[in-house]
XYZ file of C-alpha atoms in Angstrom:
429
model
C 14.965 8.280 4.113
C 11.361 7.033 3.708
C 11.125 3.274 4.010
C 7.473 2.293 4.353
C 5.863 0.461 1.653
C 3.123 3.169 1.280
C 5.681 5.963 0.663
C 7.503 3.856 -1.815
C 4.204 3.057 -3.657
C 3.074 6.749 -3.622
C 6.423 7.410 -5.440
C 5.643 5.028 -8.103
C 1.888 5.572 -8.419
C 1.600 8.514 -10.753
C 4.252 7.222 -13.023
C 2.637 3.762 -13.325
C -1.118 5.101 -13.820
C 0.592 7.236 -16.817
C 2.233 4.189 -18.202
C -0.949 2.136 -17.971
C -2.837 4.951 -19.621
C -0.572 5.042 -22.498
C -0.574 1.731 -22.965
C -4.409 1.482 -23.230
C -4.427 4.389 -25.528
C -1.638 2.883 -27.947
C -3.862 -0.310 -28.394
C -6.917 1.678 -29.475
C -7.439 1.030 -33.010
C -10.311 3.521 -34.307
C -9.471 7.134 -33.198
C -11.569 10.082 -34.109
C -10.376 13.033 -35.812
C -9.995 15.002 -32.481
C -7.609 12.377 -30.842
C -5.556 11.980 -34.087
C -4.973 15.771 -33.957
C -4.185 15.596 -30.287
C -1.647 12.894 -30.604
C 0.080 14.658 -33.229
C 0.700 17.881 -31.056
C 0.890 16.028 -27.656
C 4.594 15.635 -27.440
C 5.661 19.057 -28.462
C 2.853 20.474 -25.974
C 4.094 18.525 -23.225
C 7.678 19.642 -23.819
C 6.908 23.429 -23.818
C 4.753 23.323 -20.587
C 6.602 20.395 -18.691
C 10.077 22.226 -19.824
C 8.948 25.692 -18.900
C 7.904 24.153 -15.464
C 11.197 22.567 -15.074
C 13.084 25.592 -16.181
C 11.274 27.903 -13.546
C 12.332 25.640 -10.944
C 15.773 25.103 -12.369
C 15.362 21.446 -12.696
C 17.871 20.872 -15.340
C 18.093 17.393 -15.082
C 14.625 17.050 -15.809
C 14.794 19.277 -18.437
C 17.292 17.279 -20.382
C 15.684 14.075 -19.857
C 12.711 15.614 -21.624
C 14.800 17.026 -24.359
C 16.290 13.606 -24.896
C 13.138 11.940 -25.204
C 11.799 14.569 -27.626
C 14.704 14.234 -29.882
C 14.057 10.754 -30.151
C 10.425 11.200 -30.756
C 11.342 13.750 -33.681
C 13.729 11.601 -35.233
C 11.535 8.667 -35.200
C 8.288 10.443 -35.937
C 10.035 11.892 -39.406
C 10.332 7.975 -40.172
C 6.685 6.857 -39.138
C 5.325 10.034 -40.931
C 7.011 8.968 -44.476
C 5.987 5.318 -43.565
C 2.264 6.127 -43.404
C 2.174 8.367 -46.017
C 4.226 6.078 -48.703
C 3.429 2.719 -47.442
C 7.340 2.048 -47.073
C 10.222 3.441 -45.178
C 12.818 6.050 -45.978
C 16.293 4.721 -46.851
C 18.019 5.653 -43.901
C 14.930 4.373 -41.591
C 17.129 1.287 -40.249
C 20.052 3.355 -39.298
C 18.280 5.862 -37.567
C 16.029 3.498 -35.872
C 18.912 1.514 -34.683
C 21.022 4.479 -33.573
C 17.812 5.951 -31.284
C 17.598 2.159 -29.820
C 21.214 2.621 -28.597
C 21.469 6.304 -27.844
C 18.135 6.911 -26.147
C 18.725 4.784 -23.178
C 22.326 5.623 -23.064
C 21.466 9.447 -22.860
C 18.151 9.055 -20.759
C 20.542 7.155 -18.136
C 23.428 9.504 -18.455
C 21.011 12.526 -17.402
C 18.961 10.702 -14.840
C 22.090 9.710 -12.922
C 23.717 13.153 -13.385
C 22.879 15.123 -10.260
C 22.639 19.060 -10.233
C 25.692 20.966 -9.384
C 26.136 24.257 -7.369
C 26.945 26.181 -10.651
C 23.481 25.923 -12.623
C 25.072 27.835 -15.783
C 28.055 25.715 -15.902
C 25.926 22.549 -15.388
C 23.485 23.373 -18.253
C 26.515 24.273 -20.540
C 28.164 20.738 -19.674
C 24.646 18.898 -20.308
C 24.072 20.751 -23.380
C 27.675 19.900 -24.356
C 27.268 16.288 -24.001
C 24.087 16.180 -25.849
C 25.800 18.286 -28.891
C 28.619 15.877 -28.936
C 26.621 12.577 -29.038
C 24.322 14.197 -31.592
C 27.222 15.379 -33.657
C 29.139 12.204 -33.720
C 26.014 10.087 -34.564
C 24.894 12.563 -37.327
C 28.361 12.367 -38.765
C 28.672 8.758 -38.808
C 25.171 8.433 -40.465
C 25.780 10.740 -42.812
C 29.505 9.418 -43.877
C 29.415 5.985 -43.149
C 25.771 4.761 -43.429
C 26.242 1.253 -44.516
C 29.201 0.600 -42.373
C 27.288 1.968 -39.258
C 24.235 -0.228 -39.841
C 26.320 -3.373 -40.356
C 27.987 -2.492 -36.856
C 24.684 -1.620 -35.009
C 22.777 -4.558 -36.241
C 25.691 -7.112 -35.904
C 24.631 -10.139 -33.322
C 27.585 -10.217 -31.232
C 26.354 -12.902 -28.872
C 24.461 -15.627 -30.813
C 23.640 -17.597 -27.609
C 21.920 -14.651 -25.968
C 19.988 -13.856 -28.840
C 16.345 -14.723 -28.976
C 13.811 -14.757 -31.699
C 11.722 -12.601 -29.755
C 14.188 -9.698 -29.912
C 12.775 -6.889 -32.193
C 15.641 -4.441 -31.516
C 19.313 -4.461 -32.321
C 21.232 -6.710 -29.722
C 23.398 -3.738 -28.360
C 19.835 -2.372 -27.277
C 19.235 -4.812 -24.717
C 22.350 -4.778 -22.457
C 22.107 -0.992 -22.789
C 18.468 -0.764 -21.285
C 19.481 -3.594 -18.850
C 22.563 -1.717 -17.629
C 20.573 1.605 -17.316
C 17.676 -0.107 -15.522
C 19.938 -1.455 -12.883
C 21.709 2.143 -12.598
C 18.313 3.649 -12.103
C 17.254 1.105 -9.569
C 20.267 1.543 -7.321
C 19.820 5.054 -7.713
C 16.400 4.787 -6.187
C 17.562 2.349 -3.570
C 20.113 4.494 -2.237
C 17.849 7.492 -2.355
C 13.948 6.976 -2.905
C 12.484 10.072 -4.356
C 9.369 10.431 -6.892
C 11.879 11.565 -9.597
C 13.921 8.354 -9.216
C 10.740 6.214 -9.559
C 9.843 8.249 -12.673
C 12.889 7.618 -14.276
C 12.671 3.795 -13.864
C 8.741 3.462 -15.023
C 9.876 5.948 -17.889
C 12.553 3.933 -19.110
C 10.101 0.965 -19.078
C 7.794 2.633 -21.237
C 10.363 3.505 -23.756
C 11.740 -0.087 -23.854
C 8.041 -1.148 -24.602
C 7.491 1.611 -27.166
C 10.611 1.042 -29.524
C 9.626 -2.284 -30.917
C 6.224 -0.875 -31.526
C 6.753 1.981 -33.229
C 5.998 1.172 -36.901
C 3.294 -1.448 -35.679
C 0.864 0.362 -33.493
C -0.259 3.955 -34.947
C 0.724 6.881 -32.419
C 2.633 4.445 -29.983
C 5.713 6.777 -30.420
C 3.365 10.089 -29.826
C 1.444 8.676 -26.774
C 4.211 7.089 -24.816
C 7.084 9.672 -25.433
C 4.170 12.166 -24.109
C 3.720 9.842 -21.024
C 7.268 9.654 -20.322
C 7.726 13.548 -20.336
C 4.519 13.534 -18.100
C 6.086 11.370 -15.575
C 9.062 13.422 -15.238
C 6.829 16.837 -14.938
C 4.612 14.934 -12.558
C 7.473 13.817 -10.444
C 8.701 17.372 -10.217
C 5.294 18.519 -9.038
C 5.330 15.659 -6.602
C 8.918 16.481 -5.086
C 7.575 20.425 -5.018
C 4.669 19.400 -3.221
C 6.918 17.286 -0.667
C 9.021 20.188 -0.139
C 6.299 22.439 0.834
C 4.386 20.297 2.924
C 6.497 17.657 4.228
C 9.056 17.632 7.038
C 12.351 16.406 5.732
C 13.801 14.954 8.719
C 10.811 13.204 10.316
C 8.656 12.360 6.977
C 5.542 13.650 8.604
C 3.472 16.432 7.248
C 4.813 19.948 8.145
C 3.462 23.074 9.458
C 2.070 24.193 5.966
C 0.114 20.837 5.722
C -1.252 21.603 9.240
C -2.542 24.771 8.384
C -4.597 23.637 5.384
C -5.685 20.378 7.333
C -7.162 23.104 10.110
C -9.124 24.982 7.571
C -11.150 21.694 6.355
C -11.902 20.522 10.085
C -15.651 19.907 10.759
C -17.782 21.010 13.648
C -16.307 18.479 16.091
C -12.537 17.861 16.411
C -9.814 17.490 18.992
C -6.118 18.927 18.703
C -3.339 17.919 20.776
C 0.368 19.534 20.998
C 3.296 17.283 22.340
C 6.881 18.082 23.192
C 9.940 16.243 23.706
C 10.628 16.557 27.340
C 14.175 18.348 28.335
C 15.027 18.021 24.387
C 17.652 21.114 24.553
C 19.248 19.393 27.326
C 19.355 16.176 25.601
C 20.519 17.590 22.522
C 23.609 19.381 24.365
C 24.523 15.974 26.028
C 24.371 13.525 23.140
C 24.769 15.919 20.029
C 22.374 16.972 17.411
C 23.014 13.346 15.386
C 21.240 11.565 18.312
C 18.897 14.477 18.836
C 17.662 14.069 15.086
C 17.214 10.451 15.925
C 14.905 11.210 18.810
C 12.726 13.238 16.838
C 12.634 10.492 14.001
C 11.693 7.960 16.734
C 8.765 10.192 18.280
C 7.535 11.177 14.867
C 7.565 7.295 13.926
C 5.608 6.457 17.150
C 3.191 9.485 16.808
C 2.433 8.631 13.122
C 1.038 5.449 14.422
C -1.362 7.148 16.867
C -4.876 5.261 16.802
C -8.370 6.739 17.147
C -8.169 8.440 13.424
C -5.542 11.034 14.630
C -3.109 12.377 12.103
C 0.525 13.646 13.375
C 2.177 16.732 12.206
C 5.499 18.259 12.503
C 5.038 21.566 14.330
C 8.402 22.858 14.452
C 11.615 22.022 16.564
C 10.666 19.360 18.920
C 7.057 20.016 18.922
C 4.328 17.908 17.200
C 0.646 18.521 16.569
C -2.139 15.643 16.541
C -5.340 16.376 14.642
C -8.567 14.270 15.522
C -11.175 14.912 12.949
C -14.739 14.109 14.211
C -13.774 12.969 17.663
C -14.326 14.084 21.415
C -11.760 14.472 24.140
C -12.759 11.644 26.072
C -12.275 9.428 22.663
C -8.818 10.705 21.998
C -7.371 10.471 25.484
C -6.674 6.834 25.726
C -4.916 6.822 22.121
C -2.659 9.655 23.682
C -1.682 7.811 26.829
C -0.913 4.758 24.436
C 1.621 6.840 22.586
C 3.074 8.489 25.579
C 3.752 5.015 27.209
C 5.113 3.657 23.940
C 7.729 6.616 23.721
C 8.535 6.344 27.459
C 9.110 2.644 27.356
C 11.322 2.534 24.141
C 15.159 2.447 24.591
C 17.119 4.235 22.059
C 20.439 2.624 21.320
C 23.298 5.236 20.931
C 25.523 4.149 18.152
C 28.293 5.630 15.866
C 26.772 6.923 12.572
C 29.934 5.482 10.958
C 28.989 1.661 12.121
C 25.638 1.472 11.052
C 24.484 -2.080 10.869
C 24.296 -3.523 7.298
C 20.830 -5.055 7.705
C 18.021 -5.398 9.915
C 19.259 -8.832 11.516
C 22.713 -7.235 12.247
C 20.858 -4.372 13.984
C 18.474 -6.592 16.114
C 21.611 -8.540 17.359
C 23.284 -5.049 18.221
C 20.124 -3.852 19.846
C 20.069 -7.035 21.950
C 23.484 -7.180 22.947
C 24.684 -6.782 26.524
C 25.980 -3.611 27.709
C 24.459 -1.514 24.816
C 24.414 2.249 25.445
C 20.855 3.470 25.339
C 18.692 6.185 26.462
C 15.198 7.039 26.751
C 12.791 10.262 26.262
C 9.336 11.164 27.317
C 6.853 13.406 26.037
C 4.329 15.879 27.160
C 0.822 16.223 25.665
C -1.777 18.969 25.733
C -5.149 18.474 24.490
C -8.126 20.919 23.526
C -11.328 20.174 22.065
C -13.433 22.515 19.933
C -16.126 24.158 21.415
C -19.056 26.479 20.220
C -17.614 29.811 18.621
C -14.003 28.775 18.518
C -11.849 28.556 15.606
C -8.953 25.902 15.019
C -6.207 28.498 15.586
C -7.956 29.183 19.255
C -8.277 25.378 19.746
C -4.545 24.870 18.993
C -3.632 27.856 21.200
C -5.492 26.180 23.822
C -3.811 22.684 23.316
C -0.557 24.701 23.348
C -1.676 26.089 26.997
C -2.564 22.639 27.984
C 0.985 21.382 26.941
C 2.468 24.211 29.199
C 0.394 22.875 31.936
C 1.586 19.373 31.160
C 5.258 20.529 31.427
C 4.158 22.260 34.988
C 2.673 18.801 36.124
C 6.265 17.329 36.073
C 6.151 16.424 32.289
C 5.453 12.960 30.771
C 1.860 13.167 30.944
C -1.133 14.026 29.082
C -3.473 17.004 30.148
C -6.759 18.294 28.603
C -7.289 22.051 28.456
C -8.922 23.165 31.706
C -7.463 20.193 33.658
C -5.445 21.038 36.843
C -2.203 19.115 37.745
C -4.218 16.464 39.670
C -6.129 15.741 36.468
C -2.911 14.841 34.437
C -3.051 11.202 32.773
C -0.311 9.228 33.614
C -0.114 5.407 34.433
C 2.157 5.913 37.473
C -0.147 8.257 38.844
C -3.259 6.223 38.192
C -1.557 3.131 39.865
C -0.946 5.047 42.897
């Protein structure tokens, strides 16, 4: 689970930019014919393209989120078009608007929290049935008992909690608050770009509804932006699946291959391997082995000297130093090697994880705590004339093999012999 603030910011940034762009566009007063025509077709265009994108990747949750937002847009757009053309609202405008204000956050939260199941067809039928039931009941009540429904929706049930600033029916505010807390809890448990987009999208809908009849094209713009947030989150997650290693959070092999194609004339590549990892895995189990890989990845991600760490595969990691020489990189690699060697890994039962950082520090500092440590071997190679990145990486891998033969827990450059291994204990001797 990603925890760094930078990763979390990357989850929210695309949606926040789309939200700000939507807010800015909504407040533009004088629009030319091109933008007027664009905003009229934009929600439908976004639904068709974004919905097709979600359908191809079998992302039913995101598809139904888009459909929910579009249905709300369609119902309200019919009302706003009539208002602009006739200078007055339709007779059913109030009850339709209040129903949308209540059901939009409800269905948005329901589909946002509804995880996909194994049987995609059954899951799609179930989602469609829920949407159909809510729509049918709302339509039947609106057609059969419009006045009674309007009175029930617009009733102020908690006068002490009702403020003059409230532009929506009172029931809408606790509904939005409950859904916001639900989606915030979902993101806290499982930080994902999609969950971040759902949160920001809900805020956009909450801002949009009171402005529907006040600011022209607010409805078109914000509904389009919310659907774009969802589509962008799907694309973001697809990119992460393809280019980022799920266990360690580092960029994966495919990202490394792409980076190697964009290196300049001077660069250094290093290959790192966890020493005796198979034996460690067999002794302590795969859960502890995964913990070790995450630790090594965390240390390597902090490499200095402009280096960038990648998960190469298994217990192997690659490091890329663009525009550097091998002499500039060796001290930084040695610092990382020492950092991993001296770090004590506390063995713990996964069922008794600490609830917070303070409790975790207390456990780690407790007497008699069971701990282990690991070391890494590192091979380094520098680009020379007429050598491709693949050849440099192969040389780094050969240097890694030499580091293993030199006794492990050391840094060796390609072409060095065992006596040239960089290791603090040897240097001290």
